[in-house]
CSV table of C-alpha atoms in Angstrom, one decimal:
chain,number,residue,atom,x,y,z
A,431,MET,CA,110.3,140.3,39.3
A,432,ALA,CA,113.7,140.2,41.0
A,433,HIS,CA,116.8,141.5,39.3
A,434,ASP,CA,120.6,140.9,39.7
A,435,SER,CA,123.4,142.9,38.3
A,436,THR,CA,125.9,140.4,37.2
A,437,ALA,CA,129.4,140.3,35.9
A,438,GLY,CA,129.9,142.2,32.6
A,439,GLY,CA,127.2,144.7,33.4
A,440,ALA,CA,124.3,142.5,32.3
A,441,THR,CA,121.1,142.8,34.2
A,442,VAL,CA,118.9,139.8,34.0
A,443,GLY,CA,115.2,139.4,35.0
A,444,VAL,CA,114.9,136.3,37.2
A,445,PRO,CA,111.7,134.3,37.5
A,446,PRO,CA,110.2,133.6,41.0
A,447,ASN,CA,111.5,130.7,42.9
A,448,ARG,CA,109.1,128.1,41.5
A,449,ARG,CA,109.6,129.3,38.0
A,450,LEU,CA,113.4,129.1,38.5
A,451,PHE,CA,113.0,125.6,39.7
A,452,ALA,CA,110.9,124.6,36.7
A,453,VAL,CA,113.3,126.2,34.3
A,454,MET,CA,116.3,124.5,35.8
A,455,ILE,CA,114.6,121.1,35.7
A,456,ALA,CA,113.6,121.6,32.1
A,457,ALA,CA,117.2,122.7,31.2
A,458,VAL,CA,118.6,119.6,32.9
A,459,VAL,CA,116.1,117.3,31.0
A,460,ALA,CA,117.2,118.9,27.7
A,461,MET,CA,120.9,118.4,28.7
A,462,LEU,CA,120.2,114.8,29.7
A,463,LEU,CA,118.6,114.1,26.3
A,464,ALA,CA,121.6,115.5,24.4
A,465,ALA,CA,124.0,113.5,26.5
A,466,LEU,CA,121.9,110.3,26.4
A,467,ASP,CA,121.8,110.2,22.7
A,468,SER,CA,125.5,110.1,22.3
A,469,LEU,CA,125.6,106.9,24.4
A,470,ILE,CA,122.2,105.3,24.4
A,471,LEU,CA,122.9,103.2,21.3
A,472,GLY,CA,126.0,101.5,22.8
A,473,THR,CA,124.1,98.6,24.2
A,474,ALA,CA,121.7,98.6,21.2
A,475,MET,CA,124.3,98.6,18.4
A,476,PRO,CA,124.6,94.8,18.2
A,477,THR,CA,120.8,94.5,17.7
A,478,ILE,CA,120.8,97.4,15.2
A,479,VAL,CA,123.6,95.9,13.2
A,480,GLY,CA,121.7,92.6,13.3
A,481,GLU,CA,118.7,94.3,11.8
A,482,LEU,CA,120.2,96.9,9.5
A,483,GLY,CA,123.6,95.3,8.7
A,484,GLY,CA,126.7,97.5,8.2
A,485,LEU,CA,129.2,96.5,10.9
A,486,VAL,CA,131.9,98.6,9.1
A,487,HIS,CA,129.7,101.7,9.6
A,488,LEU,CA,129.1,101.1,13.3
A,489,SER,CA,131.3,104.0,14.5
A,490,TRP,CA,129.5,106.4,12.1
A,491,VAL,CA,126.2,106.1,14.0
A,492,ALA,CA,127.9,107.8,16.9
A,493,SER,CA,130.4,110.0,15.1
A,494,ALA,CA,127.8,111.5,12.7
A,495,TYR,CA,125.8,112.6,15.6
A,496,MET,CA,128.8,114.1,17.5
A,497,LEU,CA,130.1,115.7,14.3
A,498,ALA,CA,126.8,117.6,13.7
A,499,THR,CA,126.7,118.5,17.4
A,500,ALA,CA,130.2,119.8,17.4
A,501,ALA,CA,129.8,121.8,14.2
A,502,THR,CA,126.8,123.6,15.5
A,503,THR,CA,127.6,124.0,19.2
A,504,PRO,CA,129.6,127.4,18.9
A,505,ILE,CA,126.9,128.7,16.5
A,506,TRP,CA,124.1,128.0,19.0
A,507,GLY,CA,126.1,129.5,21.8
A,508,LYS,CA,126.8,132.7,19.9
A,509,LEU,CA,123.2,133.0,18.7
A,510,GLY,CA,122.1,132.8,22.4
A,511,ASP,CA,124.5,135.6,23.3
A,512,MET,CA,123.2,137.8,20.5
A,513,TYR,CA,119.5,137.1,20.3
A,514,GLY,CA,118.5,135.8,23.7
A,515,ARG,CA,118.7,132.3,25.1
A,516,LYS,CA,115.0,131.4,25.3
A,517,GLY,CA,114.1,131.4,21.6
A,518,VAL,CA,117.4,129.8,20.5
A,519,PHE,CA,117.1,127.1,23.1
A,520,LEU,CA,113.5,126.3,22.0
A,521,ALA,CA,114.6,126.1,18.4
A,522,SER,CA,117.4,123.6,19.2
A,523,ILE,CA,114.9,121.4,21.2
A,524,GLY,CA,112.5,121.4,18.2
A,525,ILE,CA,115.2,120.3,15.7
A,526,PHE,CA,116.5,117.6,18.1
A,527,LEU,CA,113.0,116.2,18.5
A,528,ALA,CA,112.4,116.1,14.7
A,529,GLY,CA,115.7,114.2,14.3
A,530,SER,CA,114.8,111.8,17.0
A,531,MET,CA,111.5,110.9,15.3
A,532,VAL,CA,113.0,110.2,11.9
A,533,SER,CA,115.9,108.3,13.4
A,534,GLY,CA,113.4,105.9,14.9
A,535,LEU,CA,111.9,105.4,11.5
A,536,ALA,CA,115.2,104.5,9.7
A,537,GLN,CA,115.2,101.5,7.5
A,538,SER,CA,118.9,101.2,6.6
A,539,MET,CA,122.2,102.1,8.2
A,540,GLY,CA,122.6,104.9,5.7
A,541,GLN,CA,119.3,106.4,6.7
A,542,LEU,CA,120.1,106.1,10.4
A,543,ILE,CA,123.4,107.9,10.0
A,544,GLY,CA,121.7,110.7,8.0
A,545,PHE,CA,118.9,111.2,10.5
A,546,ARG,CA,121.5,111.2,13.3
A,547,VAL,CA,123.1,114.2,11.6
A,548,LEU,CA,119.7,116.1,11.9
A,549,GLN,CA,119.4,115.1,15.5
A,550,GLY,CA,122.9,116.3,16.2
A,551,LEU,CA,122.2,119.7,14.6
A,552,GLY,CA,119.6,120.3,17.4
A,553,SER,CA,121.7,118.6,20.1
A,554,GLY,CA,124.4,121.2,19.6
A,555,GLY,CA,122.1,123.8,21.2
A,556,LEU,CA,120.8,121.7,24.1
A,557,MET,CA,123.9,121.4,26.2
A,558,VAL,CA,125.2,124.9,25.6
A,559,GLY,CA,121.7,126.4,26.1
A,560,ALA,CA,121.3,124.7,29.4
A,561,LEU,CA,124.7,125.7,30.7
A,562,SER,CA,124.2,129.3,29.5
A,563,LEU,CA,120.9,129.5,31.4
A,564,ILE,CA,122.6,128.4,34.5
A,565,GLY,CA,125.3,131.0,34.0
A,566,GLU,CA,122.8,133.8,33.4
A,567,LEU,CA,120.2,133.0,36.1
A,568,VAL,CA,122.6,132.1,38.9
A,569,THR,CA,125.3,134.0,40.7
A,570,PRO,CA,128.9,132.8,40.7
A,571,ARG,CA,128.7,131.9,44.4
A,572,GLU,CA,125.8,129.5,43.7
A,573,ARG,CA,126.8,128.5,40.2
A,574,GLY,CA,129.1,125.7,41.3
A,575,LYS,CA,126.2,123.8,42.7
A,576,PHE,CA,124.3,123.9,39.4
A,577,GLN,CA,127.4,123.1,37.4
A,578,ALA,CA,127.8,120.0,39.7
A,579,MET,CA,124.2,119.1,38.9
A,580,ALA,CA,124.9,119.5,35.2
A,581,SER,CA,128.0,117.4,35.4
A,582,ALA,CA,126.1,114.8,37.4
A,583,VAL,CA,123.6,114.6,34.6
A,584,MET,CA,126.4,113.8,32.2
A,585,GLY,CA,127.4,111.0,34.5
A,586,VAL,CA,123.8,109.7,34.7
A,587,ALA,CA,123.7,109.8,30.9
A,588,MET,CA,126.9,107.9,30.5
A,589,VAL,CA,125.6,104.9,32.4
A,590,GLY,CA,121.9,105.5,32.2
A,591,GLY,CA,122.3,105.7,28.4
A,592,PRO,CA,123.5,102.2,28.0
A,593,LEU,CA,121.1,101.0,30.7
A,594,ALA,CA,118.1,102.7,29.1
A,595,GLY,CA,119.3,101.6,25.6
A,596,GLY,CA,119.6,98.0,26.8
A,597,PHE,CA,116.2,97.9,28.5
A,598,LEU,CA,114.4,99.5,25.6
A,599,THR,CA,116.1,97.3,23.1
A,600,ASP,CA,115.2,94.1,25.0
A,601,HIS,CA,111.6,95.0,25.8
A,602,LEU,CA,110.3,97.5,23.1
A,603,GLY,CA,112.9,97.5,20.3
A,604,TRP,CA,115.9,99.8,19.6
A,605,ARG,CA,113.8,102.4,17.8
A,606,TYR,CA,112.3,103.4,21.2
A,607,CYS,CA,115.8,104.7,22.1
A,608,PHE,CA,114.8,107.6,19.9
A,609,TYR,CA,111.1,107.8,20.6
A,610,LEU,CA,111.9,108.2,24.3
A,611,ASN,CA,113.1,111.7,23.5
A,612,VAL,CA,109.7,112.9,22.3
A,613,PRO,CA,107.6,113.1,25.5
A,614,LEU,CA,110.6,114.3,27.6
A,615,GLY,CA,111.6,116.9,25.0
A,616,LEU,CA,108.1,118.2,24.6
A,617,ALA,CA,107.8,118.6,28.4
A,618,ALA,CA,111.1,120.6,28.5
A,619,PHE,CA,110.0,122.7,25.5
A,620,VAL,CA,106.6,123.6,27.1
A,621,THR,CA,108.2,124.4,30.4
A,622,ILE,CA,110.9,126.7,29.0
A,623,ALA,CA,108.3,128.4,26.8
A,624,VAL,CA,105.9,129.1,29.7
A,625,ALA,CA,108.1,129.5,32.8
A,626,LEU,CA,111.3,131.3,31.5
A,627,LYS,CA,111.0,135.0,31.5
A,628,LEU,CA,114.0,136.9,30.2
A,629,PRO,CA,114.4,140.4,28.8
A,630,LYS,CA,114.2,140.4,25.0
A,631,LYS,CA,117.5,140.8,23.3
A,632,ARG,CA,118.4,141.5,19.7
A,633,SER,CA,121.9,142.3,18.7
A,634,GLN,CA,122.5,144.9,16.0
A,635,ALA,CA,125.7,143.2,15.0
A,636,PRO,CA,125.6,141.0,11.8
A,637,ILE,CA,125.7,137.2,12.2
A,638,ASP,CA,129.2,135.8,11.6
A,639,TYR,CA,128.1,133.5,8.8
A,640,LEU,CA,131.6,133.1,7.4
A,641,GLY,CA,133.1,132.2,10.8
A,642,ALA,CA,130.3,129.7,11.4
A,643,ALA,CA,130.9,128.1,8.0
A,644,LEU,CA,134.6,127.9,8.6
A,645,VAL,CA,134.1,126.3,12.1
A,646,ALA,CA,131.9,123.6,10.4
A,647,VAL,CA,134.5,123.0,7.6
A,648,VAL,CA,137.4,122.6,10.0
A,649,ILE,CA,135.5,120.2,12.3
A,650,THR,CA,134.0,118.2,9.5
A,651,SER,CA,137.4,117.8,7.8
A,652,LEU,CA,139.1,116.7,11.0
A,653,VAL,CA,136.5,114.1,11.9
A,654,LEU,CA,136.4,112.7,8.4
A,655,VAL,CA,140.1,112.3,8.5
A,656,THR,CA,139.8,110.1,11.7
A,657,THR,CA,136.9,108.2,10.3
A,658,TRP,CA,138.1,107.5,6.7
A,659,GLY,CA,141.9,107.4,7.4
A,660,GLY,CA,143.1,103.8,7.4
A,661,THR,CA,139.7,102.3,6.5
A,662,ARG,CA,138.0,103.7,3.5
A,663,TYR,CA,141.2,105.4,2.3
A,664,HIS,CA,144.9,105.0,3.0
A,665,TRP,CA,146.4,107.6,5.3
A,666,ILE,CA,148.5,108.9,2.4
A,667,SER,CA,145.7,108.9,-0.1
A,668,PRO,CA,144.8,112.1,-1.9
A,669,VAL,CA,141.4,112.2,-0.1
A,670,VAL,CA,142.9,112.1,3.4
A,671,ILE,CA,145.7,114.4,2.7
A,672,GLY,CA,143.3,116.8,1.0
A,673,LEU,CA,141.0,116.8,4.1
A,674,ILE,CA,144.0,117.6,6.3
A,675,ALA,CA,144.9,120.5,4.1
A,676,VAL,CA,141.4,121.8,4.2
A,677,ALA,CA,141.3,121.6,8.0
A,678,VAL,CA,144.6,123.4,8.3
A,679,ALA,CA,143.7,126.1,5.8
A,680,GLY,CA,140.3,126.5,7.3
A,681,ALA,CA,141.8,127.0,10.8
A,682,PHE,CA,144.1,129.8,9.6
A,683,ALA,CA,141.2,131.4,7.7
A,684,LEU,CA,139.0,131.1,10.8
A,685,MET,CA,141.5,132.9,12.9
A,686,ALA,CA,141.8,135.7,10.3
A,687,VAL,CA,138.1,136.1,10.0
A,688,GLU,CA,137.3,136.0,13.7
A,689,ARG,CA,139.9,138.8,14.4
A,690,ARG,CA,137.9,141.1,12.1
A,691,ALA,CA,134.3,140.0,12.7
A,692,VAL,CA,132.1,142.4,14.6
A,693,ALA,CA,130.4,139.6,16.6
A,694,PRO,CA,132.7,136.5,16.0
A,695,VAL,CA,131.1,133.1,16.5
A,696,LEU,CA,134.3,132.1,18.3
A,697,PRO,CA,135.9,135.2,19.8
A,698,LEU,CA,139.6,134.7,20.2
A,699,THR,CA,139.7,137.1,23.1
A,700,VAL,CA,138.4,134.4,25.5
A,701,PHE,CA,141.6,132.4,24.9
A,702,ARG,CA,143.7,135.1,26.4
A,703,SER,CA,142.9,133.4,29.7
A,704,ALA,CA,145.5,130.6,30.1
A,705,ASN,CA,143.1,128.7,32.4
A,706,PHE,CA,140.3,128.9,29.8
A,707,SER,CA,142.6,127.6,27.1
A,708,TRP,CA,144.0,124.7,29.1
A,709,ALA,CA,140.5,123.8,30.3
A,710,ASN,CA,139.5,123.3,26.7
A,711,VAL,CA,142.7,121.2,26.0
A,712,VAL,CA,141.8,118.9,28.9
A,713,SER,CA,138.2,118.8,27.8
A,714,PHE,CA,139.1,117.7,24.3
A,715,LEU,CA,141.5,115.0,25.6
A,716,PHE,CA,139.3,113.5,28.3
A,717,GLY,CA,136.3,113.6,25.8
A,718,PHE,CA,138.4,111.5,23.5
A,719,VAL,CA,139.0,108.9,26.2
A,720,MET,CA,135.5,109.1,27.6
A,721,VAL,CA,133.4,108.4,24.5
A,722,ALA,CA,135.8,105.8,23.2
A,723,ALA,CA,135.5,103.8,26.4
A,724,MET,CA,131.7,104.3,26.8
A,725,THR,CA,131.1,103.1,23.2
A,726,PHE,CA,133.0,99.9,23.3
A,727,LEU,CA,132.6,98.8,27.0
A,728,PRO,CA,129.0,97.6,26.4
A,729,ILE,CA,130.0,95.7,23.3
A,730,TYR,CA,132.7,93.9,25.3
A,731,GLN,CA,130.3,93.1,28.1
A,732,GLN,CA,127.7,91.7,25.8
A,733,THR,CA,129.9,89.8,23.4
A,734,VAL,CA,132.7,88.6,25.8
A,735,GLN,CA,131.0,88.5,29.2
A,736,GLY,CA,127.7,87.3,27.9
A,737,ALA,CA,125.6,90.1,29.3
A,738,SER,CA,122.2,91.0,27.7
A,739,ALA,CA,121.6,94.6,26.5
A,740,SER,CA,119.8,95.4,29.8
A,741,SER,CA,122.3,93.8,32.1
A,742,ALA,CA,125.2,95.5,30.3
A,743,GLY,CA,123.8,98.8,31.3
A,744,LEU,CA,123.4,97.6,34.9
A,745,LEU,CA,127.0,96.4,34.9
A,746,MET,CA,128.1,99.9,34.2
A,747,LEU,CA,126.7,101.2,37.5
A,748,PRO,CA,130.1,101.4,39.1
A,749,LEU,CA,131.1,104.0,36.6
A,750,LEU,CA,127.9,106.0,37.2
A,751,LEU,CA,128.3,105.9,41.0
A,752,GLY,CA,131.9,107.0,40.7
A,753,MET,CA,131.2,109.9,38.4
A,754,VAL,CA,128.0,111.1,40.1
A,755,GLY,CA,129.4,110.8,43.6
A,756,THR,CA,132.5,112.7,42.6
A,757,ASN,CA,130.5,115.5,40.9
A,758,ALA,CA,128.2,116.0,43.9
A,759,PHE,CA,131.2,116.2,46.4
A,760,VAL,CA,133.8,118.0,44.3
A,761,GLY,CA,131.3,120.5,42.9
A,762,GLN,CA,130.7,121.8,46.4
A,763,LEU,CA,134.4,122.0,47.1
A,764,ILE,CA,135.3,123.8,43.9
A,765,SER,CA,132.4,126.2,44.6
A,766,LYS,CA,133.9,127.1,48.0
A,767,GLN,CA,137.6,126.8,47.3
A,768,GLY,CA,138.2,127.0,43.5
A,769,ASP,CA,141.3,124.8,43.8
A,770,PHE,CA,141.2,123.8,40.2
A,771,LYS,CA,144.7,122.4,39.8
A,772,LEU,CA,144.5,119.8,42.6
A,773,TYR,CA,141.3,118.3,41.2
A,774,ALA,CA,142.4,118.4,37.6
A,775,ILE,CA,145.6,116.5,38.4
A,776,THR,CA,143.9,113.9,40.5
A,777,GLY,CA,141.3,113.4,37.8
A,778,GLY,CA,144.0,113.0,35.2
A,779,ILE,CA,145.8,110.3,37.3
A,780,LEU,CA,142.6,108.3,37.9
A,781,LEU,CA,141.5,108.6,34.2
A,782,LEU,CA,144.9,107.2,33.0
A,783,GLY,CA,144.8,104.5,35.7
A,784,GLY,CA,141.2,103.5,34.9
A,785,ILE,CA,141.7,103.2,31.1
A,786,LEU,CA,144.9,101.2,31.6
A,787,LEU,CA,143.1,98.8,33.9
A,788,LEU,CA,140.3,98.5,31.3
A,789,SER,CA,142.8,97.7,28.6
A,790,THR,CA,143.9,94.6,30.5
A,791,MET,CA,140.5,92.9,30.2
A,792,ASP,CA,140.3,89.7,28.2
A,793,THR,CA,138.1,86.7,27.8
A,794,THR,CA,138.8,85.6,31.4
A,795,THR,CA,138.1,88.9,33.1
A,796,GLY,CA,135.3,88.7,35.6
A,797,ARG,CA,132.5,91.3,36.1
A,798,LEU,CA,133.7,92.3,39.5
A,799,GLU,CA,137.1,93.2,38.2
A,800,THR,CA,135.5,95.1,35.3
A,801,GLY,CA,133.3,97.0,37.8
A,802,ILE,CA,136.4,98.0,39.9
A,803,TYR,CA,138.2,99.3,36.8
A,804,MET,CA,135.1,101.3,35.8
A,805,ALA,CA,134.7,102.9,39.2
A,806,VAL,CA,138.3,104.2,39.0
A,807,PHE,CA,137.7,105.5,35.5
A,808,GLY,CA,134.4,107.1,36.5
A,809,VAL,CA,135.9,109.1,39.4
A,810,GLY,CA,138.5,110.4,37.0
A,811,LEU,CA,135.9,111.5,34.5
A,812,GLY,CA,133.8,113.1,37.2
A,813,LEU,CA,136.7,115.2,38.4
A,814,LEU,CA,137.8,116.4,35.0
A,815,MET,CA,134.3,117.2,33.8
A,816,GLN,CA,133.6,119.4,36.9
A,817,VAL,CA,137.0,121.2,36.7
A,818,THR,CA,136.8,122.0,33.0
A,819,LEU,CA,133.3,123.3,33.2
A,820,SER,CA,134.0,125.4,36.3
A,821,VAL,CA,137.2,126.9,34.9
A,822,ALA,CA,135.6,127.8,31.5
A,823,MET,CA,132.6,129.5,33.0
A,824,GLU,CA,134.6,131.5,35.5
A,825,SER,CA,137.3,132.7,33.1
A,826,VAL,CA,135.0,134.9,30.9
A,827,GLU,CA,132.7,137.8,31.4
A,828,MET,CA,128.9,137.4,31.6
A,829,LYS,CA,128.5,138.5,28.0
A,830,ASP,CA,130.6,135.6,26.8
A,831,LEU,CA,129.0,132.9,28.9
A,832,GLY,CA,127.4,131.3,25.8
A,833,VAL,CA,130.7,131.2,24.1
A,834,ALA,CA,132.5,129.8,27.1
A,835,SER,CA,129.9,127.0,27.7
A,836,SER,CA,129.7,126.2,23.9
A,837,THR,CA,133.5,126.1,23.5
A,838,VAL,CA,134.2,123.7,26.4
A,839,THR,CA,131.3,121.6,25.2
A,840,LEU,CA,132.6,121.8,21.6
A,841,THR,CA,136.1,120.7,22.5
A,842,ARG,CA,134.8,117.7,24.5
A,843,THR,CA,132.4,116.7,21.7
A,844,ILE,CA,135.2,117.0,19.1
A,845,GLY,CA,137.4,114.9,21.3
A,846,GLY,CA,134.6,112.3,21.6
A,847,ALA,CA,134.2,112.2,17.8
A,848,PHE,CA,137.9,111.6,17.4
A,849,GLY,CA,138.0,109.0,20.1
A,850,VAL,CA,135.1,106.9,18.8
A,851,SER,CA,136.4,107.1,15.3
A,852,LEU,CA,140.0,106.1,16.0
A,853,ALA,CA,139.0,103.5,18.6
A,854,GLY,CA,136.4,102.2,16.1
A,855,ILE,CA,139.1,101.8,13.4
A,856,ILE,CA,141.4,99.9,15.7
A,857,PHE,CA,138.5,97.8,17.0
A,858,SER,CA,137.3,96.8,13.5
A,859,ASP,CA,140.8,96.2,12.3
A,860,ARG,CA,141.6,93.8,15.2
A,861,ILE,CA,138.3,91.9,14.6
A,862,THR,CA,139.1,91.5,10.9
A,863,ALA,CA,142.6,90.4,11.6
A,864,SER,CA,141.5,87.9,14.2
A,865,MET,CA,138.6,86.4,12.3
A,866,GLY,CA,139.9,86.6,8.8
A,867,ALA,CA,137.4,85.4,6.2
A,868,ALA,CA,135.0,84.3,9.0
A,869,GLY,CA,134.6,87.9,10.0
A,870,GLY,CA,131.9,88.4,7.3
A,871,ALA,CA,129.8,85.6,8.9
A,872,VAL,CA,129.2,87.7,12.0
A,873,ASN,CA,128.7,91.0,10.3
A,874,ARG,CA,125.0,91.0,10.9
A,875,LEU,CA,124.8,89.0,14.1
A,876,SER,CA,123.5,90.4,17.4
A,877,ALA,CA,125.0,89.4,20.7
A,878,GLU,CA,122.1,86.9,21.3
A,879,SER,CA,122.6,85.3,17.9
A,880,LEU,CA,126.2,84.6,18.7
A,881,LEU,CA,125.0,81.9,21.2
A,882,LYS,CA,123.6,79.9,18.2
A,883,LEU,CA,127.0,79.7,16.5
A,884,PRO,CA,129.2,76.6,16.8
A,885,ASP,CA,131.5,76.8,19.8
A,886,PRO,CA,134.8,77.3,17.9
A,887,VAL,CA,133.3,80.2,15.9
A,888,ARG,CA,131.7,81.8,18.9
A,889,GLU,CA,134.9,81.6,21.0
A,890,ALA,CA,137.0,82.9,18.1
A,891,TYR,CA,134.7,85.9,17.8
A,892,GLU,CA,134.7,86.6,21.6
A,893,LYS,CA,138.5,86.5,21.4
A,894,ALA,CA,138.5,88.9,18.5
A,895,VAL,CA,136.2,91.4,20.3
A,896,SER,CA,138.4,91.1,23.4
A,897,ASP,CA,141.5,91.8,21.4
A,898,GLY,CA,139.8,94.7,19.7
A,899,THR,CA,138.8,96.2,23.0
A,900,HIS,CA,142.2,95.7,24.4
A,901,TRP,CA,144.1,97.5,21.6
A,902,ALA,CA,141.4,100.3,21.3
A,903,PHE,CA,141.7,101.1,25.1
A,904,LEU,CA,145.5,100.7,25.1
A,905,THR,CA,145.8,103.2,22.3
A,906,VAL,CA,143.4,105.6,24.0
A,907,SER,CA,145.5,105.4,27.1
A,908,ALA,CA,148.1,107.5,25.4
A,909,VAL,CA,145.6,110.3,25.1
A,910,ALA,CA,144.7,109.8,28.8
A,911,ALA,CA,148.4,110.3,29.6
A,912,ALA,CA,148.3,113.6,27.6
A,913,THR,CA,145.2,114.6,29.6
A,914,LEU,CA,147.2,114.2,32.8
A,915,ALA,CA,150.1,116.3,31.4
A,916,ALA,CA,147.8,119.1,30.3
A,917,SER,CA,146.0,119.2,33.7
A,918,TRP,CA,149.3,120.3,35.3
A,919,PHE,CA,148.9,123.7,33.5
A,920,ILE,CA,145.6,124.6,35.0
A,921,LYS,CA,146.1,127.2,37.7
A,922,ALA,CA,144.7,126.9,41.2
A,923,ARG,CA,142.9,130.2,41.0
A,924,PRO,CA,140.4,130.9,43.8
A,925,LYS,CA,136.9,132.1,42.8
A,926,PRO,CA,136.2,135.8,43.5
A,927,PRO,CA,133.5,136.3,46.2
A,928,ALA,CA,130.0,137.2,45.0
A,929,ALA,CA,127.7,139.6,46.8
A,930,PRO,CA,124.4,138.2,48.0
A,931,SER,CA,121.5,138.9,45.7
A,932,ALA,CA,117.9,138.0,45.0
A,933,VAL,CA,119.1,135.4,42.6
A,934,THR,CA,121.3,133.8,45.3
A,935,THR,CA,118.4,133.8,47.7
A,936,SER,CA,116.1,132.2,45.1
A,937,ALA,CA,118.6,129.6,44.1
A,938,GLY,CA,119.3,128.8,47.8
A,939,ARG,CA,115.6,128.2,48.5
A,940,MET,CA,115.4,126.0,45.4
A,941,GLY,CA,118.4,124.0,46.6
A,942,ALA,CA,116.7,123.5,49.9
A,943,GLY,CA,113.7,122.0,48.2
A,944,GLY,CA,111.6,125.2,47.6
């Protein structure tokens, strides 16, 4: 058994090369499942609404999952730091698989939303568990390569999710979007259980239950504000104002509790690094833009451009290629140079340019134009995803890797929940305003059933969806501009050199195909 003394004084037992390879593949699969399920329903939603009804609750199917994911992410990260990553990671996989099974059995929109919450509770530990394993098993010199792989997985999920969702919906039914998780998740579970060998760890510090509860309260309150404000309740209603008050009070209470906690679930000391703090700001903002765009692009392509669920996923390949290509190339550069600022600013510029281009789409926009716009957007996303992950992981000590990976994942997830909620409000409002009383007639129609409508009604609905997409993306572009502004504050700090070790040798052989 090889050993490596890592930053922070932690000594970690590392499995042999083949075991390391198997563990990393299983971690990537788990990460892929978590990312897929935040996006796989995009191309399936018209069909789901057609079967279950509830167009007004469309954004909740995504936001409920992301809300539960966000609320539990810091808890999973801290539990991994305190009690060992293997057991905690396996527990999160088990909960995620249970949520996937019951989501596939949902018989109403309310049930689907509730089961998505259970799925999200497990999802919160998948991404942070995989990233923490990369941080613990691989030295900083090699870590950039694996972080690039992790970010590339996110890119694959962003376009592979809609593609898989469309294919499964067209050929097997939308429920298989959830059933697909079971064999893949079980394979990852068994591989981690058998191949991963880490020293047993049990912290003597008490679990920060109060801090975890306050994190959940703050996140839940904020997302409910964005979901209910302007739709279910007026923005100045007692309910919305009360939720804002709870979020603010909870945030102050959280800071007070975490300063005194023996093992805080969200240690404030990690924010002493300016680079870490700004990486999380950028992560929140680009997550807002990313999920909003990825949720409503497939709906636009199916309804306005006449694509089937499957072809809508294929039409998003330019975004996938832009993101994955960028991750593979820039991940290597950041690993060698650590020039965070240059890549952050470039990513911010492309993100803003891409979403502005997407906001210009209307009923006459061709698929080639849309593909070019998505490619620009995808490159921007790839740059920002890689930079924020690299900065966060390299701004803390080894003992806080779980906190670092969970925090940057948390901020991106919260941003995504805000983005899909606010974009969903704008999207629904524009459709209602454009269609008027006729809007109820299409509340339960899938994209395919729209073809059976009289031409005037179908054209009016296509125009309404086009307007909704335009205003949703135009609004989100303001957040993209804020992302660019925040990226200027990330410092171009080079990575410290890492001494060669057994872990580096093992990872190097793995990267060479060992």
